[in-house]
Amino acid sequence: MTTTMKRRQIVKNIALGAGTTTVLAACDRTSNSPSVQTNQSPNVRWRMVTSWPKSLDTIFGGAQTVCDRVKEMTGGRFNIEPYAAGEIVPGLEVLDAVQNGTVQCGHTASYYYVGKNPALAFGTSVPFGLTAQQQNAWYYHGGGLETMHELYADFNIISFPAGNSGAQMGGWFKREVKSKSDLNGLKMRIPGLGGKVMASLGVNVQVLPGGEIFLALDRGAIDAAEWVGPYDDKKLGLNKAASFYYYPGWWEPGSSFEIQINKSEWEKLPKEYQEIFKTAAMEANLNMLSKYDALNGKSLQELIAGGTKLIPYSPDILQAAQQAAFANYEENASKDATFKEVYEQWNKFRQKVSQLPLYYISSDLLVSR
Ligand code: CA
């Protein structure tokens, strides 16, 4: 045997030895031997409810990415099954299902739950708020994640951003809205604080999950609706129910979607699975935004070719909306100490990052501040 061959044989023996130990460890789950890794990688099965129909591969895709990547990174030991809105619970009851332990986790948007706590809006997006890039900066390096964790502690939930839509469109209207007075009495599907601002401009606001918008708009139960942007909106068929497509979506310049996890279930996970889960959420956060940015342009061209009329909001609507938005924040802050604390922290951050001209280079769908 040559020296090289001997070395290979030694390496092979070591590898075999290591493999044998792993097999023994896997078989002998009751052993107390400190050299044997017991219960380090348990089999875990979870269910994830979502606010989305499965047809939306972008946004439901964010939930799917988290589940797929957690499974892959744990060698198939941690399995999470994602469910569409309505399969286990309705799309706007994800938080409740996670809080009460019906399921271990959910993929949703915090602003669906502003009725429980208006400050939750900041976790998704607020009118004239942060772009996707700024929103991620707030979450990861501007105190946002800690802020949301504090808010969700009241619900026995921990959350992580797991998707972003980028700048959204301003919604579909059955007839033109040329000025502020045309909004008066209009029935529109629009959630979050954007809905509150629209309400202050005279709009009759409705909140429906994504999968229910088309029928309501098509049948005339509502006059207008917003969802996300060209790719998703076309998939939902909103262009077949209304012709006028407005921009910008001033209420959602960069909406974050999130994973909510029941905190008691989270604490039962091995640290390794928690770290894997957080990494998968971060991957979904980047992947969803990249996917939207890559797909929206082509869909917008197709919509216009199909007869959709693309129209900017008039300056008087934008100015009134911006004024109403900040008046709404001040009013909420005067009534609610938690909102005040979150708003002030967020607003200081917003003012700092908004000074950077970098963010405006390609932001022609955004309203300048
Ligand atoms: Ca939206």
XYZ file of C-alpha atoms in Angstrom, residues 26-315:
290
model
C -30.366 8.077 15.301
C -31.401 4.621 16.563
C -30.598 5.164 20.220
C -32.814 8.109 21.141
C -32.960 7.147 24.818
C -29.205 7.004 25.406
C -27.795 9.439 27.948
C -24.253 9.154 26.652
C -22.827 12.676 26.280
C -20.998 11.639 23.095
C -24.258 10.712 21.374
C -26.326 13.571 19.901
C -29.833 12.774 21.085
C -32.971 14.801 20.414
C -30.959 17.433 18.543
C -32.928 17.125 15.334
C -36.447 15.994 16.160
C -39.133 15.457 13.559
C -41.510 18.425 13.721
C -44.718 18.896 11.722
C -46.439 22.279 11.603
C -49.302 23.865 9.698
C -49.106 27.378 8.233
C -52.319 29.221 7.388
C -52.139 32.140 4.953
C -54.225 35.087 3.780
C -53.694 34.168 0.108
C -55.159 32.054 -2.651
C -52.699 29.471 -4.036
C -53.125 30.958 -7.532
C -50.901 33.886 -6.503
C -47.484 32.285 -6.871
C -45.785 35.541 -5.829
C -47.376 36.119 -2.452
C -48.478 32.577 -1.572
C -45.039 31.742 -2.990
C -43.519 33.571 -0.007
C -45.189 31.115 2.363
C -44.138 28.220 0.131
C -40.503 29.418 0.078
C -40.343 29.425 3.884
C -41.824 25.900 4.103
C -39.626 24.483 1.320
C -36.394 25.979 2.617
C -37.016 24.972 6.244
C -37.621 21.416 5.052
C -34.491 21.390 2.878
C -32.239 22.926 5.520
C -33.347 20.449 8.193
C -32.911 17.431 5.908
C -36.696 16.920 5.871
C -37.061 16.850 9.677
C -39.033 20.081 10.059
C -42.074 19.936 7.806
C -44.480 22.854 7.497
C -47.556 22.557 5.304
C -48.899 25.858 3.910
C -52.674 26.314 3.482
C -54.561 28.788 1.298
C -56.986 31.317 2.771
C -60.211 29.555 3.729
C -58.766 26.039 3.889
C -58.413 26.083 7.690
C -59.391 29.647 8.598
C -60.551 32.676 6.558
C -57.794 34.819 5.051
C -58.152 37.681 7.509
C -58.145 35.474 10.631
C -54.565 34.254 10.436
C -53.450 36.160 13.534
C -56.313 34.708 15.593
C -55.538 31.150 14.456
C -51.855 31.574 15.381
C -52.628 33.307 18.676
C -55.106 30.659 19.853
C -52.925 27.760 18.695
C -55.265 26.399 15.980
C -52.063 26.321 13.914
C -48.430 26.965 14.806
C -47.798 29.705 12.238
C -49.222 31.861 9.468
C -48.190 34.025 6.495
C -50.124 37.276 6.339
C -49.893 41.080 6.542
C -49.916 42.848 9.905
C -52.134 45.672 8.602
C -55.128 43.349 8.335
C -55.241 43.532 12.126
C -55.222 47.308 12.722
C -58.613 46.847 14.431
C -56.774 44.978 17.224
C -53.925 47.499 17.404
C -53.483 50.341 14.850
C -49.691 50.321 15.358
C -49.565 46.925 13.618
C -49.901 48.865 10.335
C -46.218 49.830 10.464
C -45.236 46.167 10.061
C -46.711 46.117 6.544
C -46.791 49.633 5.125
C -48.472 52.951 5.825
C -49.525 55.717 3.401
C -46.570 57.818 2.226
C -44.310 55.546 4.273
C -41.222 53.540 3.419
C -40.130 51.943 0.142
C -39.271 48.223 0.198
C -35.581 49.061 0.587
C -36.297 51.452 3.457
C -38.792 49.055 5.042
C -36.133 46.327 5.161
C -33.660 48.840 6.579
C -36.185 49.662 9.330
C -36.856 46.007 10.064
C -33.285 44.717 10.106
C -31.249 47.749 11.165
C -33.693 50.425 12.336
C -35.388 48.804 15.344
C -38.404 47.600 13.358
C -38.118 43.919 14.178
C -37.808 44.665 17.896
C -40.790 47.046 17.687
C -42.965 44.402 16.004
C -41.846 41.750 18.494
C -42.952 43.998 21.340
C -46.348 44.614 19.692
C -46.883 40.913 18.998
C -45.855 39.859 22.526
C -49.407 40.875 23.566
C -50.710 38.209 21.182
C -48.217 35.490 22.240
C -46.777 35.773 18.714
C -43.314 36.306 17.258
C -43.052 37.586 13.675
C -40.482 37.859 10.904
C -40.762 39.667 7.561
C -41.102 37.068 4.797
C -41.887 38.873 1.579
C -42.310 42.336 0.103
C -44.444 43.489 -2.816
C -42.388 46.559 -3.675
C -44.277 49.716 -4.704
C -47.922 48.872 -5.313
C -50.389 50.237 -7.834
C -53.242 52.564 -6.938
C -56.096 50.212 -7.722
C -58.852 49.542 -10.218
C -61.832 51.828 -10.714
C -64.991 51.217 -12.731
C -65.153 54.928 -13.543
C -62.581 57.713 -13.601
C -61.755 59.639 -10.439
C -60.572 62.975 -11.761
C -60.545 64.877 -8.497
C -61.119 64.462 -4.781
C -64.891 64.947 -5.083
C -65.139 61.853 -7.340
C -64.023 59.691 -4.392
C -67.035 60.683 -2.327
C -69.312 57.702 -1.639
C -67.230 55.304 -3.729
C -67.143 51.741 -2.362
C -63.521 50.547 -2.408
C -61.657 47.498 -1.157
C -58.564 48.832 0.626
C -57.145 47.592 3.967
C -54.891 49.075 6.652
C -54.350 52.757 7.349
C -54.700 53.407 3.603
C -58.335 52.461 4.111
C -58.624 54.912 7.030
C -57.182 57.706 4.871
C -59.525 56.858 1.973
C -62.415 56.870 4.460
C -61.442 60.387 5.558
C -61.644 61.401 1.863
C -65.239 60.151 1.701
C -64.670 56.583 0.461
C -66.859 53.758 1.766
C -64.075 51.325 2.701
C -64.370 47.529 2.485
C -61.774 44.970 3.508
C -61.854 41.660 1.642
C -59.235 38.939 1.302
C -57.498 38.781 -2.097
C -59.436 35.781 -3.362
C -62.787 37.564 -2.941
C -62.002 40.851 -4.703
C -62.782 39.901 -8.312
C -66.362 38.775 -7.694
C -67.185 41.812 -5.557
C -65.807 44.196 -8.210
C -67.262 42.300 -11.152
C -70.748 42.161 -9.643
C -70.666 45.817 -8.641
C -70.782 45.209 -4.886
C -67.764 47.572 -4.858
C -66.792 50.336 -7.330
C -63.037 50.087 -6.892
C -60.402 47.765 -5.456
C -56.704 47.600 -4.907
C -54.607 44.477 -4.498
C -50.887 44.630 -5.288
C -49.666 45.335 -8.825
C -49.803 44.288 -12.472
C -48.773 40.618 -12.173
C -51.055 39.694 -9.252
C -53.938 41.947 -10.300
C -54.007 40.371 -13.774
C -53.972 36.892 -12.210
C -56.973 37.832 -10.078
C -58.711 39.098 -13.256
C -59.284 42.597 -11.860
C -58.723 44.078 -15.349
C -61.830 42.198 -16.501
C -63.947 43.871 -13.830
C -62.721 47.496 -14.141
C -60.879 49.506 -16.817
C -59.168 52.370 -15.011
C -55.880 51.458 -13.350
C -54.463 54.182 -11.098
C -50.973 54.841 -9.784
C -49.149 55.221 -7.505
C -50.361 53.035 -4.643
C -49.523 55.847 -2.220
C -50.766 53.751 0.704
C -48.263 50.967 0.048
C -44.854 52.130 -1.220
C -43.227 48.843 -0.116
C -45.416 46.380 1.761
C -43.882 43.714 3.960
C -45.626 40.399 4.468
C -44.739 38.308 7.451
C -44.639 34.973 9.176
C -46.451 34.954 12.508
C -45.529 32.148 14.891
C -47.241 31.127 18.124
C -44.602 32.033 20.713
C -45.164 28.931 22.873
C -44.589 26.741 19.790
C -41.557 28.831 18.790
C -39.969 28.315 22.185
C -40.349 24.532 21.862
C -38.181 24.494 18.718
C -34.473 23.628 18.951
C -32.319 26.750 18.513
C -31.020 25.319 15.236
C -34.558 25.131 13.799
C -35.282 28.678 14.950
C -32.175 29.934 13.140
C -33.123 27.969 10.011
C -36.651 29.379 10.170
C -35.337 32.949 10.433
C -32.986 32.373 7.496
C -35.808 30.922 5.375
C -37.998 33.940 6.185
C -35.216 36.296 5.127
C -34.797 34.374 1.879
C -38.553 34.601 1.205
C -38.391 38.327 1.940
C -35.786 38.901 -0.777
C -37.171 36.348 -3.214
C -40.712 37.714 -3.278
C -39.577 41.282 -3.955
C -37.232 40.123 -6.735
C -40.027 38.086 -8.291
C -42.492 40.979 -8.293
C -39.914 43.340 -9.774
C -39.062 40.830 -12.489
C -42.690 40.068 -13.443
C -44.634 43.321 -13.077
C -43.304 45.164 -16.147
C -44.388 42.526 -18.672
C -47.812 42.195 -17.056
C -48.340 45.956 -17.154
C -47.602 45.976 -20.905
C -50.087 43.127 -21.409
C -52.770 44.920 -19.399
C -52.364 48.109 -21.443
C -52.434 46.100 -24.693
C -55.665 44.503 -23.452
C -57.416 47.842 -22.993
C -56.548 48.843 -19.415
C -56.262 52.616 -19.051
C -53.295 53.622 -16.884
C -53.916 56.927 -15.095
C -52.002 58.850 -12.399
C -53.879 60.122 -9.370
C -54.537 63.845 -9.662
C -52.340 66.174 -7.569
